[in-house]
Amino acid sequence: MMAAVKIHARCMDCGATFAFDPAQPQCPTCGSEWLQAEYDYDLARHVWLAHLHERPFNVWRYHELLPIREAPPSIAMGAGGTPLLPSIHLGPMLKLPHLYIKDERQNPTSSFKDRQAAVTIATLKEAGLTEMVVASTGNVAIAYSAFAARAGIKLWAFLTSLVPQEKMREVAIYGTRLVKVTGTYDETKQVAAEFARQRNLYIDRGSRSIPTVESMKTLAFEIVEQLTQAAPDARYGRLPWRAPDWYLQAVSGGLGPLGVAKGFRELYQMGLIDRMPRLGIVQAAGCDPMVRAWEQGKPVADPLPRPSTHITTLATGNPGRTYTLLYEYVREHGGTFVRVSDEEAFRAMHMMAKMEGLSMEPAAAVAFAGLIKLVREGVIQPHEVVVVNCTGHTMPIESHLLGERWARHVVLAQRRAQPAPQAPQEGLLAALSNLAAERYPRVLIVEDHEPARVLLRRILQSLGDYTILEAKDGYEALEIAQREVPDLIILDLMMPGLDGFAVLDSLKAHPATAPIPVIVVTAKSLNAEEQKRLLEREARWLYKGEFLSDEFFDEIRSLLAQVRDGTGKG
Ligand SMILES: *Cc1c(COP(=O)(O)O)cnc(C)c1O
Ligand SMILES: [Zn+2]
């Protein structure tokens, strides 16, 4: 399909407008490199409201607002169109019921950089360019490598030598010319820019490149469409589409939120959403020039010459004007800049894998660590609709992320020794009995509300090897407690029939169950009288929504460690 729309570029410095041409990255009037694409928004609104629902769900769906003429381009391979997943466990743990995860891992090369590569490469192909340059902390180079291979475009990728070997190999496999630069990412960008200048090649200039910024708008477009489907009766928004209250992302140079912000602005301008989301911009503490500037109230960020985070993907020390543009957005529409330590990010990464089934690279986990921080600080409120960009998969770097002992080894020695393999299951079963459940401490979860029970079960499963027993009400709890004498009981206080206090009294009245430690969990706050009752019965208590606290995990671990030591098992 050919659309006759002409794409205009407007200079952000002198205001001149001219026809967009990727081979002409500067304003012809003043020479500025800061250009913005403009479109026929009335036409786009008209076409979208009438025809969007008929189109496949990927970036090309929005081609009226992308700098391409032919859609879908021949190189298309399903970039974008990623799921917006409701959080199953993290949301309840944070008391944040409207938490959604934009799963950008499900792009062709497993990060949200596929949007950037898909749109840029399509633009270059239309312009007849056959060679280009990128500087990258890894994922941009991988995404561009794949799309360049499809388009028959020769790619030069400049990577800092800090990029993990696995990512380098991934780039090389597509036939990209890989140049390793021993230096920071900012230095690598300078080397790549000089190389491109000397050879007169197109280079992705990040926030200064129109196709690059435009590609990231598709995230905003998808999110509002998906939220509208997920929550049609949400209090939020009355126009055709719903905008979230927050968009959160881990940033390096800040290109992602910059493009997403432009997308929201265009939707607002077209009358398709009725408010502008706040931006939660999260940086690694070892590379936090934006957060520092924000804290000082400054619209310009001082470059950080030597970033010191292990999370290489996020190592842009000099965000330049991108920060200023994000600063202006956040000042106008709300949001914040926040930092998290590498350790917090790694913890969030393990938690997201174990609690949500989402294995993400540490850079992506930075956003979730930031979310946890902003919720705890009360910056994000419980009623708000929050979308977090899960920007990239662990796959390319998995070997770095798992400690030792990540798998259990079942040796089928018996079976090999047997001359006739009549009963191979016996050998297997014998080997599996090493993993038998009886050897593990036993925890009884008493909770009438099913999702809360599943959440507690999942927390225990992720903490270690416990045999988990479950009771749906107080009567069942007492029956199981008598029969099984578990090592620990986690007890919901508010249950129909026999409530938590009654269960506790009954446990304490029987010699067999009296010594079992009990942790009471409660949604409502306890008055002094209730606290006294629990203290007299030696129960500890914890409020629901505090399940993410380290104290809770430590408490369970230490109670059960006592059990282990005491019995000499395990
Ligand atoms: C590039 C990247 C980021 C940072 O994105 P910017 O918006 O360019 O700052 C975060 N996470 C992952 C996985 C990335 O690849
Ligand atoms: Zn200009």
JSON list of C-alpha atoms and ligand atoms in Angstrom, two decimals, residues 111-113 139 249-257 313-314 361 363-364 391-392, ligand 1:
[
{"chain": "A", "resi": 111, "resn": "SER", "atom": "CA", "xyz": [14.61, -6.16, 23.31]},
{"chain": "A", "resi": 112, "resn": "PHE", "atom": "CA", "xyz": [12.65, -3.01, 22.55]},
{"chain": "A", "resi": 113, "resn": "LYS", "atom": "CA", "xyz": [15.47, -1.88, 20.25]},
{"chain": "A", "resi": 139, "resn": "ASN", "atom": "CA", "xyz": [21.04, -4.43, 22.16]},
{"chain": "A", "resi": 249, "resn": "GLN", "atom": "CA", "xyz": [11.41, 2.63, 32.01]},
{"chain": "A", "resi": 250, "resn": "ALA", "atom": "CA", "xyz": [15.06, 2.05, 32.80]},
{"chain": "A", "resi": 251, "resn": "VAL", "atom": "CA", "xyz": [17.13, 4.46, 30.76]},
{"chain": "A", "resi": 252, "resn": "SER", "atom": "CA", "xyz": [20.59, 4.90, 29.38]},
{"chain": "A", "resi": 253, "resn": "GLY", "atom": "CA", "xyz": [20.36, 7.85, 26.98]},
{"chain": "A", "resi": 254, "resn": "GLY", "atom": "CA", "xyz": [16.62, 8.30, 27.51]},
{"chain": "A", "resi": 255, "resn": "LEU", "atom": "CA", "xyz": [15.57, 7.72, 23.93]},
{"chain": "A", "resi": 256, "resn": "GLY", "atom": "CA", "xyz": [12.76, 5.33, 24.87]},
{"chain": "A", "resi": 257, "resn": "PRO", "atom": "CA", "xyz": [10.79, 7.70, 27.10]},
{"chain": "A", "resi": 313, "resn": "THR", "atom": "CA", "xyz": [23.33, -1.57, 28.82]},
{"chain": "A", "resi": 314, "resn": "LEU", "atom": "CA", "xyz": [22.60, 1.60, 30.79]},
{"chain": "A", "resi": 361, "resn": "GLU", "atom": "CA", "xyz": [18.13, -8.71, 31.69]},
{"chain": "A", "resi": 363, "resn": "ALA", "atom": "CA", "xyz": [18.84, -3.40, 32.66]},
{"chain": "A", "resi": 364, "resn": "ALA", "atom": "CA", "xyz": [15.15, -4.22, 32.41]},
{"chain": "A", "resi": 391, "resn": "THR", "atom": "CA", "xyz": [12.85, -3.85, 27.90]},
{"chain": "A", "resi": 392, "resn": "GLY", "atom": "CA", "xyz": [14.98, -6.96, 27.33]},
{"chain": "B", "resi": 1, "resn": "LIG", "atom": "C1", "xyz": [18.59, 0.49, 25.38]},
{"chain": "B", "resi": 1, "resn": "LIG", "atom": "C2", "xyz": [18.04, -0.17, 26.55]},
{"chain": "B", "resi": 1, "resn": "LIG", "atom": "C3", "xyz": [17.59, 0.57, 27.65]},
{"chain": "B", "resi": 1, "resn": "LIG", "atom": "C4", "xyz": [17.72, 2.07, 27.74]},
{"chain": "B", "resi": 1, "resn": "LIG", "atom": "O1", "xyz": [16.96, 2.70, 26.77]},
{"chain": "B", "resi": 1, "resn": "LIG", "atom": "P1", "xyz": [17.02, 4.24, 26.44]},
{"chain": "B", "resi": 1, "resn": "LIG", "atom": "O2", "xyz": [15.59, 4.62, 26.33]},
{"chain": "B", "resi": 1, "resn": "LIG", "atom": "O3", "xyz": [17.73, 4.34, 25.13]},
{"chain": "B", "resi": 1, "resn": "LIG", "atom": "O4", "xyz": [17.71, 4.97, 27.50]},
{"chain": "B", "resi": 1, "resn": "LIG", "atom": "C5", "xyz": [17.03, -0.13, 28.69]},
{"chain": "B", "resi": 1, "resn": "LIG", "atom": "N1", "xyz": [16.91, -1.47, 28.69]},
{"chain": "B", "resi": 1, "resn": "LIG", "atom": "C6", "xyz": [17.33, -2.21, 27.66]},
{"chain": "B", "resi": 1, "resn": "LIG", "atom": "C7", "xyz": [17.21, -3.69, 27.71]},
{"chain": "B", "resi": 1, "resn": "LIG", "atom": "C8", "xyz": [17.90, -1.59, 26.54]},
{"chain": "B", "resi": 1, "resn": "LIG", "atom": "O5", "xyz": [18.31, -2.34, 25.52]}
]
